[in-house]
Tab-separated table of N, CA, C and O in Angstrom:
chain	number	residue	atom	x	y	z
Z	30	MET	N	0.708	-1.066	-0.014
Z	30	MET	CA	0.066	0.041	0.162
Z	30	MET	C	0.905	1.237	-0.135
Z	30	MET	O	1.771	1.470	0.798
Z	31	PRO	N	0.622	2.150	-0.836
Z	31	PRO	CA	1.541	3.305	-1.080
Z	31	PRO	C	1.233	4.231	0.154
Z	31	PRO	O	0.197	4.386	0.664
Z	32	LYS	N	2.114	5.014	0.583
Z	32	LYS	CA	2.014	5.938	1.681
Z	32	LYS	C	1.433	7.206	0.976
Z	32	LYS	O	1.493	7.491	-0.109
Z	33	PRO	N	0.474	7.812	1.946
Z	33	PRO	CA	-0.240	9.006	1.249
Z	33	PRO	C	0.835	10.138	1.135
Z	33	PRO	O	1.861	10.366	1.685
Z	34	ARG	N	0.299	11.000	0.281
Z	34	ARG	CA	0.875	12.243	-0.226
Z	34	ARG	C	0.002	13.331	-0.250
Z	34	ARG	O	-1.135	13.252	-0.293
Z	35	THR	N	0.568	14.560	-0.393
Z	35	THR	CA	-0.300	15.805	-0.383
Z	35	THR	C	-0.791	15.728	-1.869
Z	35	THR	O	-0.311	14.978	-2.603
Z	36	SER	N	-1.663	16.614	-2.154
Z	36	SER	CA	-2.287	16.738	-3.559
Z	36	SER	C	-1.183	17.218	-4.551
Z	36	SER	O	-1.349	16.825	-5.763
Z	37	THR	N	-0.124	17.711	-4.046
Z	37	THR	CA	0.900	18.065	-5.117
Z	37	THR	C	2.137	17.071	-5.044
Z	37	THR	O	3.169	17.274	-5.532
Z	38	GLY	N	1.910	15.987	-4.358
Z	38	GLY	CA	2.895	14.935	-4.317
Z	38	GLY	C	3.913	14.995	-3.122
Z	38	GLY	O	4.966	14.178	-3.377
Z	39	GLU	N	3.724	16.003	-2.100
Z	39	GLU	CA	4.791	16.192	-1.198
Z	39	GLU	C	4.689	15.007	-0.177
Z	39	GLU	O	3.600	14.479	-0.221
Z	40	LYS	N	5.606	14.699	0.479
Z	40	LYS	CA	5.757	13.604	1.459
Z	40	LYS	C	5.437	14.235	2.832
Z	40	LYS	O	5.165	13.259	3.705
Z	41	ASN	N	5.569	15.488	2.971
Z	41	ASN	CA	5.199	15.908	4.280
Z	41	ASN	C	4.473	17.410	4.231
Z	41	ASN	O	4.700	18.078	3.135
Z	42	LEU	N	3.928	17.930	5.159
Z	42	LEU	CA	3.291	19.101	5.193
Z	42	LEU	C	4.162	20.269	5.713
Z	42	LEU	O	3.763	21.487	5.487
Z	43	ILE	N	5.278	19.962	6.241
Z	43	ILE	CA	5.917	21.101	7.142
Z	43	ILE	C	7.214	21.549	6.557
Z	43	ILE	O	7.979	22.359	7.109
Z	44	SER	N	7.721	20.831	5.435
Z	44	SER	CA	9.119	21.210	4.936
Z	44	SER	C	9.273	22.777	4.879
Z	44	SER	O	10.557	23.243	5.399
Z	45	LYS	N	8.627	23.489	4.341
Z	45	LYS	CA	9.002	24.876	4.069
Z	45	LYS	C	8.883	25.621	5.431
Z	45	LYS	O	9.729	26.495	5.595
Z	46	ARG	N	7.889	25.256	6.299
Z	46	ARG	CA	7.808	26.063	7.635
Z	46	ARG	C	9.027	25.569	8.442
Z	46	ARG	O	9.409	26.350	9.231
Z	47	LEU	N	9.340	24.571	8.192
Z	47	LEU	CA	10.549	23.912	9.251
Z	47	LEU	C	11.733	24.601	8.900
Z	47	LEU	O	12.529	25.015	9.567
Z	48	ILE	N	12.119	24.874	7.540
Z	48	ILE	CA	13.252	25.622	6.880
Z	48	ILE	C	13.162	27.005	7.675
Z	48	ILE	O	14.195	27.528	8.141
Z	49	LYS	N	12.025	27.690	7.587
Z	49	LYS	CA	11.867	28.940	7.917
Z	49	LYS	C	12.028	29.136	9.508
Z	49	LYS	O	12.762	29.973	10.055
Z	50	LEU	N	11.546	28.134	10.122
Z	50	LEU	CA	11.668	28.113	11.652
Z	50	LEU	C	12.959	28.026	12.095
Z	50	LEU	O	13.584	28.729	12.896
Z	51	ARG	N	13.703	26.971	11.367
Z	51	ARG	CA	15.013	26.761	11.751
Z	51	ARG	C	16.079	27.941	11.513
Z	51	ARG	O	16.851	28.389	12.343
Z	52	GLU	N	15.706	28.597	10.385
Z	52	GLU	CA	16.730	29.670	9.953
Z	52	GLU	C	16.343	30.776	11.001
Z	52	GLU	O	17.259	31.754	11.440
Z	53	LYS	N	15.050	31.136	11.331
Z	53	LYS	CA	14.614	32.079	12.189
Z	53	LYS	C	15.350	32.002	13.553
Z	53	LYS	O	15.500	32.885	14.382
Z	54	HIS	N	15.435	30.770	14.061
Z	54	HIS	CA	16.126	30.548	15.331
Z	54	HIS	C	17.671	30.214	15.352
Z	54	HIS	O	18.347	29.832	16.090
Z	55	ASN	N	18.214	30.601	14.086
Z	55	ASN	CA	19.748	30.563	13.778
Z	55	ASN	C	20.080	29.099	14.071
Z	55	ASN	O	21.182	28.937	14.954
Z	56	MET	N	19.249	28.156	13.650
Z	56	MET	CA	19.542	26.727	14.000
Z	56	MET	C	19.963	25.897	12.686
Z	56	MET	O	19.352	25.992	11.667
Z	57	SER	N	21.179	25.247	12.632
Z	57	SER	CA	21.689	24.390	11.732
Z	57	SER	C	20.855	23.169	11.675
Z	57	SER	O	20.268	22.688	12.524
Z	58	GLN	N	20.745	22.425	10.598
Z	58	GLN	CA	20.092	21.164	10.591
Z	58	GLN	C	20.748	20.125	11.358
Z	58	GLN	O	20.161	19.536	12.080
Z	59	ARG	N	22.045	20.259	11.596
Z	59	ARG	CA	22.769	19.438	12.555
Z	59	ARG	C	22.340	19.664	14.091
Z	59	ARG	O	22.197	18.707	14.707
Z	60	LEU	N	22.178	20.945	14.300
Z	60	LEU	CA	21.893	21.116	15.617
Z	60	LEU	C	20.406	20.689	15.841
Z	60	LEU	O	20.099	20.097	16.908
Z	61	LEU	N	19.682	20.920	14.941
Z	61	LEU	CA	18.156	20.470	15.372
Z	61	LEU	C	18.097	19.026	15.194
Z	61	LEU	O	17.352	18.478	15.981
Z	62	ALA	N	18.846	18.457	14.311
Z	62	ALA	CA	18.707	16.872	14.398
Z	62	ALA	C	19.374	16.461	15.625
Z	62	ALA	O	18.881	15.359	16.273
Z	63	TYR	N	20.200	17.014	16.271
Z	63	TYR	CA	21.104	16.584	17.616
Z	63	TYR	C	19.768	16.773	18.673
Z	63	TYR	O	19.575	15.882	19.449
Z	64	GLN	N	19.178	17.939	18.504
Z	64	GLN	CA	18.032	18.190	19.546
Z	64	GLN	C	16.929	17.154	19.316
Z	64	GLN	O	16.396	16.697	20.295
Z	65	LEU	N	16.645	16.707	18.202
Z	65	LEU	CA	15.497	15.823	17.866
Z	65	LEU	C	16.106	14.312	18.164
Z	65	LEU	O	15.401	13.422	18.056
Z	66	GLN	N	17.433	14.277	18.304
Z	66	GLN	CA	18.120	13.003	18.222
Z	66	GLN	C	17.720	12.213	16.912
Z	66	GLN	O	17.553	11.083	17.010
Z	67	LEU	N	17.887	12.886	15.689
Z	67	LEU	CA	17.487	12.402	14.587
Z	67	LEU	C	18.566	12.889	13.423
Z	67	LEU	O	19.198	13.854	13.703
Z	68	ASN	N	18.723	11.988	12.675
Z	68	ASN	CA	19.511	12.425	11.635
Z	68	ASN	C	18.884	12.712	10.016
Z	68	ASN	O	19.387	12.233	9.165
Z	69	VAL	N	17.652	13.282	10.034
Z	69	VAL	CA	16.820	13.292	8.982
Z	69	VAL	C	16.269	14.754	8.637
Z	69	VAL	O	15.630	14.841	7.717
Z	70	ILE	N	16.758	15.798	9.153
Z	70	ILE	CA	16.126	17.094	8.987
Z	70	ILE	C	16.371	17.487	7.612
Z	70	ILE	O	15.230	17.931	6.881
Z	71	THR	N	17.321	17.163	6.865
Z	71	THR	CA	17.417	17.494	5.346
Z	71	THR	C	16.411	16.909	4.483
Z	71	THR	O	15.794	17.338	3.647
Z	72	ARG	N	16.237	15.534	4.969
Z	72	ARG	CA	15.286	14.753	4.108
Z	72	ARG	C	13.816	15.369	4.418
Z	72	ARG	O	12.962	15.266	3.409
Z	73	ILE	N	13.524	15.833	5.701
Z	73	ILE	CA	12.205	16.306	5.868
Z	73	ILE	C	11.993	17.885	4.989
Z	73	ILE	O	11.100	17.928	4.284
Z	74	GLU	N	13.186	18.381	5.216
Z	74	GLU	CA	13.086	19.768	4.576
Z	74	GLU	C	13.054	19.850	3.044
Z	74	GLU	O	12.507	20.660	2.285
Z	75	THR	N	13.749	18.822	2.621
Z	75	THR	CA	13.607	18.658	1.085
Z	75	THR	C	12.467	17.813	0.729
Z	75	THR	O	12.308	17.295	-0.695
Z	76	ASN	N	11.463	17.464	1.564
Z	76	ASN	CA	10.355	16.674	1.021
Z	76	ASN	C	10.481	15.274	0.532
Z	76	ASN	O	9.788	14.684	-0.231
Z	77	LYS	N	11.608	14.754	1.123
Z	77	LYS	CA	11.778	13.381	0.857
Z	77	LYS	C	11.532	12.219	1.850
Z	77	LYS	O	11.946	11.084	1.805
Z	78	ARG	N	10.911	12.851	2.983
Z	78	ARG	CA	10.718	12.010	4.193
Z	78	ARG	C	9.311	12.368	4.606
Z	78	ARG	O	9.056	13.522	4.898
Z	79	TYR	N	8.606	11.426	5.106
Z	79	TYR	CA	7.485	11.638	5.906
Z	79	TYR	C	7.741	12.103	7.473
Z	79	TYR	O	9.099	11.706	7.712
Z	80	VAL	N	6.828	12.752	8.073
Z	80	VAL	CA	7.102	13.165	9.439
Z	80	VAL	C	6.212	12.368	10.399
Z	80	VAL	O	4.854	12.272	10.260
Z	81	THR	N	6.744	11.913	11.347
Z	81	THR	CA	5.965	10.954	12.455
Z	81	THR	C	5.179	11.980	13.343
Z	81	THR	O	5.597	13.074	13.544
Z	82	ASP	N	4.269	11.465	13.935
Z	82	ASP	CA	3.502	12.349	15.101
Z	82	ASP	C	4.600	12.625	16.299
Z	82	ASP	O	4.531	13.822	16.652
Z	83	VAL	N	5.500	11.680	16.300
Z	83	VAL	CA	6.482	12.103	17.508
Z	83	VAL	C	7.336	13.165	17.147
Z	83	VAL	O	7.666	14.047	17.988
Z	84	GLU	N	7.840	13.129	15.830
Z	84	GLU	CA	8.656	14.257	15.395
Z	84	GLU	C	7.868	15.439	15.412
Z	84	GLU	O	8.520	16.509	15.701
Z	85	LEU	N	6.827	15.396	14.969
Z	85	LEU	CA	5.987	16.828	14.922
Z	85	LEU	C	5.733	17.476	16.265
Z	85	LEU	O	5.888	18.508	16.468
Z	86	LYS	N	5.516	16.601	17.343
Z	86	LYS	CA	5.431	16.959	18.623
Z	86	LYS	C	6.765	17.562	19.077
Z	86	LYS	O	6.673	18.682	19.781
Z	87	ALA	N	7.797	16.962	18.871
Z	87	ALA	CA	9.082	17.459	19.229
Z	87	ALA	C	9.511	18.832	18.619
Z	87	ALA	O	9.775	19.660	19.245
Z	88	LEU	N	9.190	18.939	17.396
Z	88	LEU	CA	9.410	20.166	16.572
Z	88	LEU	C	8.560	21.348	17.098
Z	88	LEU	O	9.084	22.333	17.282
Z	89	SER	N	7.229	20.991	17.322
Z	89	SER	CA	6.423	22.024	18.077
Z	89	SER	C	6.803	22.457	19.407
Z	89	SER	O	6.926	23.669	19.657
Z	90	GLU	N	7.549	21.575	20.122
Z	90	GLU	CA	8.073	21.942	21.530
Z	90	GLU	C	9.392	22.802	21.149
Z	90	GLU	O	9.708	23.790	22.046
Z	91	ILE	N	10.188	22.327	20.377
Z	91	ILE	CA	11.539	23.098	20.135
Z	91	ILE	C	11.300	24.477	19.659
Z	91	ILE	O	11.926	25.463	20.308
Z	92	PHE	N	10.449	24.809	18.560
Z	92	PHE	CA	10.155	25.928	18.165
Z	92	PHE	C	8.800	26.808	18.649
Z	92	PHE	O	8.858	28.101	18.350
Z	93	HIS	N	8.319	26.151	19.823
Z	93	HIS	CA	7.214	26.921	20.390
Z	93	HIS	C	6.189	27.405	19.446
Z	93	HIS	O	5.728	28.453	19.468
Z	94	VAL	N	5.788	26.497	18.608
Z	94	VAL	CA	4.726	26.842	17.724
Z	94	VAL	C	3.697	25.447	17.911
Z	94	VAL	O	4.015	24.358	18.397
Z	95	SER	N	2.334	25.547	17.200
Z	95	SER	CA	1.318	24.684	17.398
Z	95	SER	C	1.533	23.707	16.255
Z	95	SER	O	2.259	23.849	15.255
Z	96	TYR	N	0.628	22.538	16.536
Z	96	TYR	CA	0.918	21.529	15.506
Z	96	TYR	C	0.069	22.278	14.185
Z	96	TYR	O	0.547	21.878	13.075
Z	97	ASP	N	-0.894	23.018	14.450
Z	97	ASP	CA	-1.754	23.640	13.311
Z	97	ASP	C	-0.653	24.371	12.515
Z	97	ASP	O	-0.875	24.574	11.298
Z	98	TYR	N	0.233	25.424	13.107
Z	98	TYR	CA	1.211	26.101	12.310
Z	98	TYR	C	2.088	25.149	11.433
Z	98	TYR	O	2.140	25.538	10.306
Z	99	LEU	N	2.609	24.242	12.117
Z	99	LEU	CA	3.412	23.231	11.406
Z	99	LEU	C	2.656	22.509	10.038
Z	99	LEU	O	3.239	22.594	8.970
Z	100	ILE	N	1.347	22.027	10.369
Z	100	ILE	CA	0.894	21.430	9.315
Z	100	ILE	C	0.239	22.332	8.343
Z	100	ILE	O	0.328	22.168	6.997
Z	101	ASP	N	-0.494	23.392	8.811
Z	101	ASP	CA	-1.409	24.182	7.889
Z	101	ASP	C	-0.757	25.557	7.565
Z	101	ASP	O	-0.760	26.173	6.524
Z	102	GLY	N	0.193	26.056	8.504
Z	102	GLY	CA	0.827	27.270	8.291
Z	102	GLY	C	-0.119	28.406	8.513
Z	102	GLY	O	0.160	29.603	8.244
Z	103	LYS	N	-1.395	28.202	8.954
Z	103	LYS	CA	-2.408	29.355	9.087
Z	103	LYS	C	-2.398	30.037	10.420
Z	103	LYS	O	-2.727	31.126	10.589
Z	104	GLU	N	-1.825	29.363	11.372
Z	104	GLU	CA	-2.037	29.906	12.620
Z	104	GLU	C	-0.535	30.563	13.088
Z	104	GLU	O	0.512	30.098	12.657
Z	105	ASP	N	-0.713	31.745	13.774
Z	105	ASP	CA	0.517	32.327	14.126
Z	105	ASP	C	1.409	31.710	15.202
Z	105	ASP	O	0.719	30.632	15.914
Z	106	GLU	N	2.594	31.715	15.317
Z	106	GLU	CA	3.571	31.204	16.328
Z	106	GLU	C	2.765	31.273	17.747
Z	106	GLU	O	2.318	32.518	17.983
Z	107	ILE	N	3.013	30.437	18.617
Z	107	ILE	CA	2.294	30.718	19.885
Z	107	ILE	C	3.370	30.983	21.040
Z	107	ILE	O	4.846	30.876	20.683
């Protein structure tokens, strides 16, 4: 069974906002990966990887933003 994608074929909904948040916080991919204890930030930001619910929760806590902001980009940062 194929994994779901967005209507435009993307593998995750947060790649563009993740780049923006990471740059706003002057954070490298390496530092963010270290904080997440993952080595996949590049793949998320380049839309080559799905994002798990656990990763989404960690990102929302690191950047102090809501899930809605990460997924839809509609809500202001909290």
